[in-house]
Coordinates of N, CA and C in Angstrom, one line a residue:
X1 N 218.2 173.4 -2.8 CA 217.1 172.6 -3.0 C 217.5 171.3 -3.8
X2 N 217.0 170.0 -3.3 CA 216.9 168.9 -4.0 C 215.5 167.8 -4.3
X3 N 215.8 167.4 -5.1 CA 214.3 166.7 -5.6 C 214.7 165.3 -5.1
X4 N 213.4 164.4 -5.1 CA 212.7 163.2 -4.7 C 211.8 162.9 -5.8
X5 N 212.2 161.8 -6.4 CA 210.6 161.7 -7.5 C 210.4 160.9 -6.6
X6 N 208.8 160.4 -7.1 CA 207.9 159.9 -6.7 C 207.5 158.7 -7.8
X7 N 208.0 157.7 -7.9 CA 207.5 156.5 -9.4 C 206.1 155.6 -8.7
X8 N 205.6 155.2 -9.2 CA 204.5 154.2 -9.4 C 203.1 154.4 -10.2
X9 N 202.8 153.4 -10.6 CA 201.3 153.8 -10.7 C 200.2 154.7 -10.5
X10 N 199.1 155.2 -11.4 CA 198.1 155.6 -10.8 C 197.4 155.0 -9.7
X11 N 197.5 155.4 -8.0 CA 197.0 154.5 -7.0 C 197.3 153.7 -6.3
X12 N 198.9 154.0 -6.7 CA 199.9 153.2 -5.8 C 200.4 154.1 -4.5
X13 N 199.4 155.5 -4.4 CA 199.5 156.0 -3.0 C 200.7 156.9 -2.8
X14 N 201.4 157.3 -4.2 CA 202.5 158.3 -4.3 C 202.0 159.9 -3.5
X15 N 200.4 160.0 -3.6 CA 200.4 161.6 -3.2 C 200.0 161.2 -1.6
X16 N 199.5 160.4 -0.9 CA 199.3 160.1 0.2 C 200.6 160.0 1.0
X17 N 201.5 159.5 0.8 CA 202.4 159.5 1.2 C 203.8 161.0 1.0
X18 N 203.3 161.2 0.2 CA 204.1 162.9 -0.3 C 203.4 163.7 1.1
X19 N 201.9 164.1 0.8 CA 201.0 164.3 2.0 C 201.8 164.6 3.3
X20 N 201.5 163.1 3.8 CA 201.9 162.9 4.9 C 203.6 163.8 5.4
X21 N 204.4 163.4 4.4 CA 205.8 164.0 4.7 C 205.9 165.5 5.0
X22 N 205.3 165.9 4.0 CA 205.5 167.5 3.6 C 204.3 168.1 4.8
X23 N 203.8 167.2 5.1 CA 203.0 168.3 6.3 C 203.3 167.8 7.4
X24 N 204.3 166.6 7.8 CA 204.8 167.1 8.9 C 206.5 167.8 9.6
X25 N 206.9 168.0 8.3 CA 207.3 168.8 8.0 C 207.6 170.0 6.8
X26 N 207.2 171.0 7.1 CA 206.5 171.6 6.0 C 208.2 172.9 5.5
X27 N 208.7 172.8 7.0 CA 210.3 173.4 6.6 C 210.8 173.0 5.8
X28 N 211.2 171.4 5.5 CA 212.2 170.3 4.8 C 211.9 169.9 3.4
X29 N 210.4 170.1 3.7 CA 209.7 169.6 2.4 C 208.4 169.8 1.6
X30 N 208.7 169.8 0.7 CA 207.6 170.4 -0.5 C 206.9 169.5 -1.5
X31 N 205.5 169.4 -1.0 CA 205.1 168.1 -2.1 C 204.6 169.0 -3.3
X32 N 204.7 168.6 -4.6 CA 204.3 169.5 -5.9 C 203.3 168.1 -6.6
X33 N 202.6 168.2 -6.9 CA 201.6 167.4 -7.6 C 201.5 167.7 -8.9
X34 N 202.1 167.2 -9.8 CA 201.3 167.1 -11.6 C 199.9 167.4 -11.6
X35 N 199.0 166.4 -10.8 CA 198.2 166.0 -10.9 C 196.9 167.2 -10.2
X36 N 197.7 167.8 -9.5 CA 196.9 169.1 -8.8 C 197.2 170.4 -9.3
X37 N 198.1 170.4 -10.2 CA 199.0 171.3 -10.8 C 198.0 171.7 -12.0
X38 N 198.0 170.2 -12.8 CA 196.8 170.5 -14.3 C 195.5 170.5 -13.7
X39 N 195.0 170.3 -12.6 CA 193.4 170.2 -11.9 C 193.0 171.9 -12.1
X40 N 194.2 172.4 -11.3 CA 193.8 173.1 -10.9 C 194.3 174.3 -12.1
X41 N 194.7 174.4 -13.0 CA 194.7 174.8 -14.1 C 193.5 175.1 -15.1
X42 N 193.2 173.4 -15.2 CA 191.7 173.0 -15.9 C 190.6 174.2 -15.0
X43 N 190.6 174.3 -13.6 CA 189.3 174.7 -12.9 C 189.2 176.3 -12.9
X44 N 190.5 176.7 -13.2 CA 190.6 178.6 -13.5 C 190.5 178.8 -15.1
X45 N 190.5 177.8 -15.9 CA 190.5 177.6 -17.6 C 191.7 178.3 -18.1
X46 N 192.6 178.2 -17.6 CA 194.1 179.0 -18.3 C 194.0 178.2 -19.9
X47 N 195.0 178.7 -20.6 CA 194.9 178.3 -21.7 C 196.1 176.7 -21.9
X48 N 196.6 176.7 -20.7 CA 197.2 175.1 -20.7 C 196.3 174.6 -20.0
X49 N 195.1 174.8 -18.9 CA 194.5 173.6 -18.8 C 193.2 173.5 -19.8
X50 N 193.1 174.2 -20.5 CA 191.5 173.9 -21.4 C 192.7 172.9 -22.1
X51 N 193.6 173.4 -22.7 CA 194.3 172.2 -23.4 C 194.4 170.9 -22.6
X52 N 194.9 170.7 -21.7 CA 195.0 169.5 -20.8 C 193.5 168.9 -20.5
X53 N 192.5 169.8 -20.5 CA 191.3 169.0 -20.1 C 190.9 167.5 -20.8
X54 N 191.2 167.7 -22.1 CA 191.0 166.9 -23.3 C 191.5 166.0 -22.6
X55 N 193.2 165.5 -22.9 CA 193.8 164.5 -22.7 C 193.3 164.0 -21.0
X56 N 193.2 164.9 -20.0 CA 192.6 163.7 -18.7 C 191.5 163.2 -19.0
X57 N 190.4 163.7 -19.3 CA 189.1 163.2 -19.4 C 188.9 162.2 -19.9
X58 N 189.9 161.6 -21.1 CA 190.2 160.4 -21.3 C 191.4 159.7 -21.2
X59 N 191.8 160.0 -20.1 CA 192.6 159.3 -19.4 C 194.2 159.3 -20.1
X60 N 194.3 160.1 -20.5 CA 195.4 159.6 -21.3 C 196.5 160.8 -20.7
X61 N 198.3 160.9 -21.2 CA 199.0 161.5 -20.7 C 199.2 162.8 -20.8
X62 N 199.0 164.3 -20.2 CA 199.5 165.0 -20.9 C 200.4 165.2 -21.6
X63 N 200.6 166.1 -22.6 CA 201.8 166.3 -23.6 C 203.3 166.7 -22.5
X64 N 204.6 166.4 -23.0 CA 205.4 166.8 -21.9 C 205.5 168.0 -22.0
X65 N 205.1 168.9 -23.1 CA 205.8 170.2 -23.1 C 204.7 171.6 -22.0
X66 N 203.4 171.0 -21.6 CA 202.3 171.0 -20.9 C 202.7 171.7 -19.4
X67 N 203.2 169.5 -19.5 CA 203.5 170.0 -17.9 C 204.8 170.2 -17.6
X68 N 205.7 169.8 -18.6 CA 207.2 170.6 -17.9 C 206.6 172.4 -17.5
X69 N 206.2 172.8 -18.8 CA 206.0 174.3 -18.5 C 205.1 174.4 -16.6
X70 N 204.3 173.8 -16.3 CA 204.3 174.1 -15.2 C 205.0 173.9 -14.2
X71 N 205.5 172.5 -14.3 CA 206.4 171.9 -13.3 C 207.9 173.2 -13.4
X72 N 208.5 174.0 -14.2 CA 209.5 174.4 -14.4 C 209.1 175.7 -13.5
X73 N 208.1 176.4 -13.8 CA 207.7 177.3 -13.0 C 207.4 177.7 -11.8
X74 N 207.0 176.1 -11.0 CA 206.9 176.0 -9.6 C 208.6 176.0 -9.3
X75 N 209.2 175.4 -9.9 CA 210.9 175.0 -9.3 C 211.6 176.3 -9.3
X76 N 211.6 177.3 -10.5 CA 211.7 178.8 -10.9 C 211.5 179.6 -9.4
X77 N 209.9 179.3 -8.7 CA 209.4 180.0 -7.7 C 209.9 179.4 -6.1
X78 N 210.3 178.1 -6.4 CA 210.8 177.8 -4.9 C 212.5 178.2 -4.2
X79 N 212.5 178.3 -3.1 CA 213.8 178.4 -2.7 C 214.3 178.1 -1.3
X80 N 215.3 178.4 -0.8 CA 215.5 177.4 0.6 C 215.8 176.3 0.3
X81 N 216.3 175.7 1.4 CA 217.0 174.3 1.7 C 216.0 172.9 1.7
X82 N 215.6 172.8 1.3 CA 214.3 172.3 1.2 C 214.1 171.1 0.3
X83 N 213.6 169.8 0.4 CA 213.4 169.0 -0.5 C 212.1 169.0 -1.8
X84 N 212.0 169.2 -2.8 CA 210.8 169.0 -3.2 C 210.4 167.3 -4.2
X85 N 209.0 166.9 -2.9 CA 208.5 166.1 -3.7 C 207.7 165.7 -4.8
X86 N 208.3 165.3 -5.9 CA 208.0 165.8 -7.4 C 207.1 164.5 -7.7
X87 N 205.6 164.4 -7.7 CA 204.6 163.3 -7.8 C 203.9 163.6 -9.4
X88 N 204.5 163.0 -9.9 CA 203.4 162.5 -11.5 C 204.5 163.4 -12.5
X89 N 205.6 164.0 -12.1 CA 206.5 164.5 -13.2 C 207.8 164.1 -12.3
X90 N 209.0 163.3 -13.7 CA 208.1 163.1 -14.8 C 207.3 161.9 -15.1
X91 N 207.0 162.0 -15.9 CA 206.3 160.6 -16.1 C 206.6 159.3 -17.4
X92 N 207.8 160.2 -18.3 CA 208.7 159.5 -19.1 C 210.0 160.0 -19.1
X93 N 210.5 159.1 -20.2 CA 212.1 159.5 -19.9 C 212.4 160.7 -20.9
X94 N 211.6 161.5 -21.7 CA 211.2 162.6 -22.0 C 211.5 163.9 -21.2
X95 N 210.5 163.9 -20.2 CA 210.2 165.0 -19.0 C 211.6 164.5 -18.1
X96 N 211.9 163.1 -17.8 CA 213.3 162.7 -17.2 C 214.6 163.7 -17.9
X97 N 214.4 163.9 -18.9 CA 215.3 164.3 -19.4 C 214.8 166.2 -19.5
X98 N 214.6 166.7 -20.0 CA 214.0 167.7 -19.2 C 214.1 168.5 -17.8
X99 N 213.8 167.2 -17.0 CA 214.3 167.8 -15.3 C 215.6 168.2 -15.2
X100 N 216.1 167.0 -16.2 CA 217.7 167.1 -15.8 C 218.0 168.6 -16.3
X101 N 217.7 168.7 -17.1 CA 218.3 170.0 -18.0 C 218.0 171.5 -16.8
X102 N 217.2 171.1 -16.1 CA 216.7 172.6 -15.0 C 217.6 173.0 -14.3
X103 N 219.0 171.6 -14.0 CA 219.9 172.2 -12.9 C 219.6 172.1 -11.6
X104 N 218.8 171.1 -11.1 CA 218.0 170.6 -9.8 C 218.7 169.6 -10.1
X105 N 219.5 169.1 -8.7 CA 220.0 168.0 -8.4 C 218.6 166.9 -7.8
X106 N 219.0 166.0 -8.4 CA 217.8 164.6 -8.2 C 218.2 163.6 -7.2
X107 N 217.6 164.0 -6.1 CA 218.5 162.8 -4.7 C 218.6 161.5 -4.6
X108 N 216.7 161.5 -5.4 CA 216.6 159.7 -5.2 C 215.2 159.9 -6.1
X109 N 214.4 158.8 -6.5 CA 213.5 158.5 -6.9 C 213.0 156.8 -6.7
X110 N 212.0 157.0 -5.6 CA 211.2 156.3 -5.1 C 210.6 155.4 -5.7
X111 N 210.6 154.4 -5.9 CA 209.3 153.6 -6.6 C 208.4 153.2 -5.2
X112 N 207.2 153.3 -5.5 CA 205.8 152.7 -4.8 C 205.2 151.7 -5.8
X113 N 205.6 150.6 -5.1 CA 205.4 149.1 -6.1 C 203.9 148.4 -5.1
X114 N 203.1 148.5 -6.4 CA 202.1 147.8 -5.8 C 201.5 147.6 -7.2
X115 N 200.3 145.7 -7.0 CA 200.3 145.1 -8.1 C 198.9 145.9 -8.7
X116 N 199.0 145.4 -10.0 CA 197.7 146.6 -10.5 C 196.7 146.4 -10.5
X117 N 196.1 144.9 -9.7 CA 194.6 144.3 -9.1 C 194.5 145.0 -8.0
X118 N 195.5 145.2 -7.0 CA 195.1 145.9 -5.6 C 194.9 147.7 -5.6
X119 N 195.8 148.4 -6.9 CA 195.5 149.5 -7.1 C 193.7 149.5 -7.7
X120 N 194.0 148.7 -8.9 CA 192.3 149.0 -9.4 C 191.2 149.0 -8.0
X121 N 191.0 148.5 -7.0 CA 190.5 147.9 -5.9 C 190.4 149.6 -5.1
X122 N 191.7 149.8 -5.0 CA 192.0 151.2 -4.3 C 191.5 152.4 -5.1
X123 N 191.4 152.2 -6.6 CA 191.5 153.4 -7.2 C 189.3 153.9 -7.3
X124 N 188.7 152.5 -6.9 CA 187.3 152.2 -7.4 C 186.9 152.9 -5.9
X125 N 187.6 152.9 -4.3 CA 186.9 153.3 -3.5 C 187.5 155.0 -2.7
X126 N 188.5 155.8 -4.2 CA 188.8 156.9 -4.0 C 187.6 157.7 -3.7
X127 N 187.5 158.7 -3.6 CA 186.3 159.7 -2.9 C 187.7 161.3 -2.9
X128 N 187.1 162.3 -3.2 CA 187.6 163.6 -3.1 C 186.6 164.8 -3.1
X129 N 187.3 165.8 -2.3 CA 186.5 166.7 -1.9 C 186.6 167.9 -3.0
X130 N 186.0 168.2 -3.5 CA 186.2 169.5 -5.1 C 186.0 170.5 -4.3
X131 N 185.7 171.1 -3.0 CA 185.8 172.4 -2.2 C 187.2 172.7 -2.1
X132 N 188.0 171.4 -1.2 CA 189.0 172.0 -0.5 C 190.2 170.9 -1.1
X133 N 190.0 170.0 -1.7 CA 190.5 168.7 -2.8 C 191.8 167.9 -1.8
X134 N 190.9 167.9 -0.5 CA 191.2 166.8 0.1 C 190.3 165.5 -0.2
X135 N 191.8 164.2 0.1 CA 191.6 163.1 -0.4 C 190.7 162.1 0.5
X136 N 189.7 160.7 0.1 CA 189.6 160.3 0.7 C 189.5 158.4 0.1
X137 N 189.6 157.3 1.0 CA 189.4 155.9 0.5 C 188.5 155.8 1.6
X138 N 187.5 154.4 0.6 CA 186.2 154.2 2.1 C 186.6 153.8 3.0
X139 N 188.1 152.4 2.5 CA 188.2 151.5 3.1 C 189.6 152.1 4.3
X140 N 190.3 152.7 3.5 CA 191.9 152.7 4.2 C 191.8 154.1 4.7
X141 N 191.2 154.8 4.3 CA 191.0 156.5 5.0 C 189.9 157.3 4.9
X142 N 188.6 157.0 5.8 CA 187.2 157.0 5.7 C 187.3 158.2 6.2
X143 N 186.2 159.0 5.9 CA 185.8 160.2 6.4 C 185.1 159.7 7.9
X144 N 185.4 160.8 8.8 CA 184.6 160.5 9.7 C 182.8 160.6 9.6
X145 N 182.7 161.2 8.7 CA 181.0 161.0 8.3 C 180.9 160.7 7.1
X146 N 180.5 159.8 6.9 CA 180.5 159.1 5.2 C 180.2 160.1 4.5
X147 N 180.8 160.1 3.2 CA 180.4 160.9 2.3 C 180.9 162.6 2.4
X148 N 181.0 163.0 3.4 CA 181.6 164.3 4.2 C 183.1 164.7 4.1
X149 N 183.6 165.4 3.4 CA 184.9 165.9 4.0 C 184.9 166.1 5.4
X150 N 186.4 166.0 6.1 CA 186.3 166.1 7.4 C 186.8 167.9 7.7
X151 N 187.5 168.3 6.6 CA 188.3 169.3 6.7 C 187.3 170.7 6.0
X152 N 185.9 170.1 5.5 CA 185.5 171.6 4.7 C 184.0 171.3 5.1
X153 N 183.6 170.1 5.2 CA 182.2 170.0 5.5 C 181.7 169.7 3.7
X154 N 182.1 169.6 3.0 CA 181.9 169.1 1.2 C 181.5 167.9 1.3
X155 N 180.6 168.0 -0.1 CA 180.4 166.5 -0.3 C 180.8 165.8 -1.1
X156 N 182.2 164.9 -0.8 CA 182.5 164.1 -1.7 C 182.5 163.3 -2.7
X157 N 182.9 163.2 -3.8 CA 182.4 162.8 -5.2 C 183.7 162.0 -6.1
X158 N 183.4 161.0 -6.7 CA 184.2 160.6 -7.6 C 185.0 161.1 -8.7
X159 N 186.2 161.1 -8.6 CA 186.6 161.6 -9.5 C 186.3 161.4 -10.9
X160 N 185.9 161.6 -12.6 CA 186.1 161.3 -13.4 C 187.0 160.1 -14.2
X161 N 188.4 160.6 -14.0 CA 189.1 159.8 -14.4 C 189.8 158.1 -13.3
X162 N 188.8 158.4 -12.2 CA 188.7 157.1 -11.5 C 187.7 156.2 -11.8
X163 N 186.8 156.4 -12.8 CA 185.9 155.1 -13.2 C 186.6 153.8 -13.6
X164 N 186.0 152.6 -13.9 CA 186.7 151.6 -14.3 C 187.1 151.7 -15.4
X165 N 187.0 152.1 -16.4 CA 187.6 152.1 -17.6 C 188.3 153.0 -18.3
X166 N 188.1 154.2 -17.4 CA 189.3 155.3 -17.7 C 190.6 154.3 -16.3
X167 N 190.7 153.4 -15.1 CA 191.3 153.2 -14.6 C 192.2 152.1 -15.4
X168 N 191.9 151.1 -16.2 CA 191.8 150.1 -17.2 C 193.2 151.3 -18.2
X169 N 192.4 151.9 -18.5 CA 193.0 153.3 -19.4 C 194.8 153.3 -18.7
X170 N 194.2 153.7 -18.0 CA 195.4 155.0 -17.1 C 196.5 154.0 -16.8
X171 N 196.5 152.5 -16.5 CA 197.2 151.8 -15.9 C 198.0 151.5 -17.2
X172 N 197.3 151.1 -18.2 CA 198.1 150.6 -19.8 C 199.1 151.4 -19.9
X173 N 198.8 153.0 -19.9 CA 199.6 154.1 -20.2 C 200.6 154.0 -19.5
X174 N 200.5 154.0 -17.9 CA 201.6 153.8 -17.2 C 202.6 152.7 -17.4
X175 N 201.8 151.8 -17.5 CA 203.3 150.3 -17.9 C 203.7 150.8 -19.4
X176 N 203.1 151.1 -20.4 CA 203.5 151.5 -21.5 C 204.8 152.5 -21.8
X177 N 204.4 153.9 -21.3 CA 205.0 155.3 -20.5 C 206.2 155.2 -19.8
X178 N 205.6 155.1 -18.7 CA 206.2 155.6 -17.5 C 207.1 154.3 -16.7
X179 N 206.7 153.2 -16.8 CA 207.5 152.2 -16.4 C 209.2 152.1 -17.0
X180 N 209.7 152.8 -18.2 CA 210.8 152.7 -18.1 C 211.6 153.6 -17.7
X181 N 210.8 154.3 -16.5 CA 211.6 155.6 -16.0 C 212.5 154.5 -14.6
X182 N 212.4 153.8 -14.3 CA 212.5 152.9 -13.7 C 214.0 152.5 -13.9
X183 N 214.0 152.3 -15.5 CA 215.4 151.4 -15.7 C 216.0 152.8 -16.4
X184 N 215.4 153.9 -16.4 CA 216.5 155.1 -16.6 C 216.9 155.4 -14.9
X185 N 216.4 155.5 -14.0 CA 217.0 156.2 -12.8 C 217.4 155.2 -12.0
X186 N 217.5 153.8 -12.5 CA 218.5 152.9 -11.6 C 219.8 152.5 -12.4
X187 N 219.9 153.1 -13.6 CA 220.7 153.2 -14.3 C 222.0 154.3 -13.6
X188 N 221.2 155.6 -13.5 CA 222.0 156.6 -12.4 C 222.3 156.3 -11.2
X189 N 221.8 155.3 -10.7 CA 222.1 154.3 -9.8 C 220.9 155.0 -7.9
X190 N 220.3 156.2 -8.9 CA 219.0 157.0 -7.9 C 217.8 156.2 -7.7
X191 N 217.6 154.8 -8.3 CA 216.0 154.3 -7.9 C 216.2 153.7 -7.0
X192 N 215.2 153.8 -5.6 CA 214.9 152.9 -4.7 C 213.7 152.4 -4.9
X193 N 212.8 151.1 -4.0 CA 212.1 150.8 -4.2 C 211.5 150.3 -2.7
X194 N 210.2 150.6 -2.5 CA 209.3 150.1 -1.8 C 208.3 149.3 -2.0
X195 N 207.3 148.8 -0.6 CA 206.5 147.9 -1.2 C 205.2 149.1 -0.6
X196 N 204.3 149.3 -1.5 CA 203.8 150.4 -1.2 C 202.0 149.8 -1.0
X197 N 202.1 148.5 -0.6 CA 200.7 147.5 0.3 C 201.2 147.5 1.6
X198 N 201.5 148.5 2.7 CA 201.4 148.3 4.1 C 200.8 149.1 5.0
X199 N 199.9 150.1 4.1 CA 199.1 151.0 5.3 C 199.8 152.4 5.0
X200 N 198.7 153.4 4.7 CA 199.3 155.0 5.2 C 200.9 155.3 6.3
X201 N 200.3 154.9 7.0 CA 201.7 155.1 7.7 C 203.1 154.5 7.4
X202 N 203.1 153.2 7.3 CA 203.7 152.5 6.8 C 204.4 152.9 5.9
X203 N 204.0 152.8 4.8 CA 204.2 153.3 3.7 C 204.9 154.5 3.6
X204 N 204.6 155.8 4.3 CA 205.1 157.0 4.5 C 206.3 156.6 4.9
X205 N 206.6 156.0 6.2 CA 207.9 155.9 6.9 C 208.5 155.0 5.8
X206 N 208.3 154.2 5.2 CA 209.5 153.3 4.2 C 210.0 154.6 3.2
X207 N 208.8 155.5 2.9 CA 209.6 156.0 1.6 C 210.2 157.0 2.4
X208 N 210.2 157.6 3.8 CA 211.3 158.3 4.2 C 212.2 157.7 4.4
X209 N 212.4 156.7 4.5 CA 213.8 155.7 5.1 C 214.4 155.8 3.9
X210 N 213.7 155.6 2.5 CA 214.2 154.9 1.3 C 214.7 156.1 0.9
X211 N 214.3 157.7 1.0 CA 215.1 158.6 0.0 C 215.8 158.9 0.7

């Protein structure tokens, strides 16, 4: 097994594009989500997501030692030849440092570069399904019935930490954070980069090309 990070912004379309890979091929590749990892922690109340609840709700980062402990646990449980796409961990050069120590070779790490007027734009017309927590945009990936999941028949609702000023929030953090994970993994000489404004598809196939 080898890893793939995933670098960008909140909304720069890192899990849409993981998505797409890992389910069309589901042999080669394994998308793992931070971001679905603590959700879905928070929604059974384990004793790391009542803790985690706090810090998303206002937007802010969870602690590293949080979500290493989950992220460590899925990598523990995976096996086969297999790539895993690692989306929202890490998220500093903290957890960067951390990964390394697991003994998982790191193949590449993607940047999805997009400016943070066009993400806010993107992040304001997200929509998700809390049944089945399939994703949706009004503009770039509409449900076939407004407001409808296509895949559960749910009715889609705004996430919390996508309002404007938890998004205002979340972006600071990331340039603050997580932006010098950047000049640690091109340092190792593992960062590529894409331009992550050209369409779902698009997008997907660059960041296959790129890792």
């Amino acid at each position: 097994m080898n890893i793939v990070i995933l670098l960008g912004a909140p909304g720069s379309g890192k899990g849409t594009i993981a998505d797409r890979i890992a389910a069309g091929d589901t042999a080669s590749f394994k998308h793992v989500s931070s971001g679905d990892l603590l959700r879905g922690a928070v929604a059974k109340g384990t004793p790391a997501g009542v803790e985690a609840k706090g810090y998303m709700e206002k937007g802010e980062l969870v602690p590293d030692t949080l979500i290493a402990r989950m992220i460590t646990d899925v990598i523990a449980e995976t096996h086969g030849d297999l790539t895993m796409l690692l989306d929202g961990f890490p998220r500093n050069v903290a957890q960067a440092e951390i990964l390394d120590k697991l003994g998982v070779p790191v193949k590449s790490a993607v940047l999805v570069d997009v400016p943070d007027e066009i993400i806010a734009d993107r992040i304001a017309g997200r929509r998700v399904c809390p049944k089945c927590k399939a994703g949706y945009h009004v503009k770039a990936l509409p449900p076939k019935v407004e407001g409808v999941c296509d895949k559960c028949g749910g009715e889609l609702v705004i996430r919390k930490d996508d309002n404007p000023e938890t998004v205002k929030d979340r972006l600071a953090v990331y340039h603050r954070e997580t932006e010098p994970l950047v000049a640690y993994y091109e340092e190792k000489g593992l960062l590529r980069k894409i331009d992550g404004d050209q369409g779902p598809d698009r997008n997907a196939a660059a960041f296959k090309a790129a890792m």
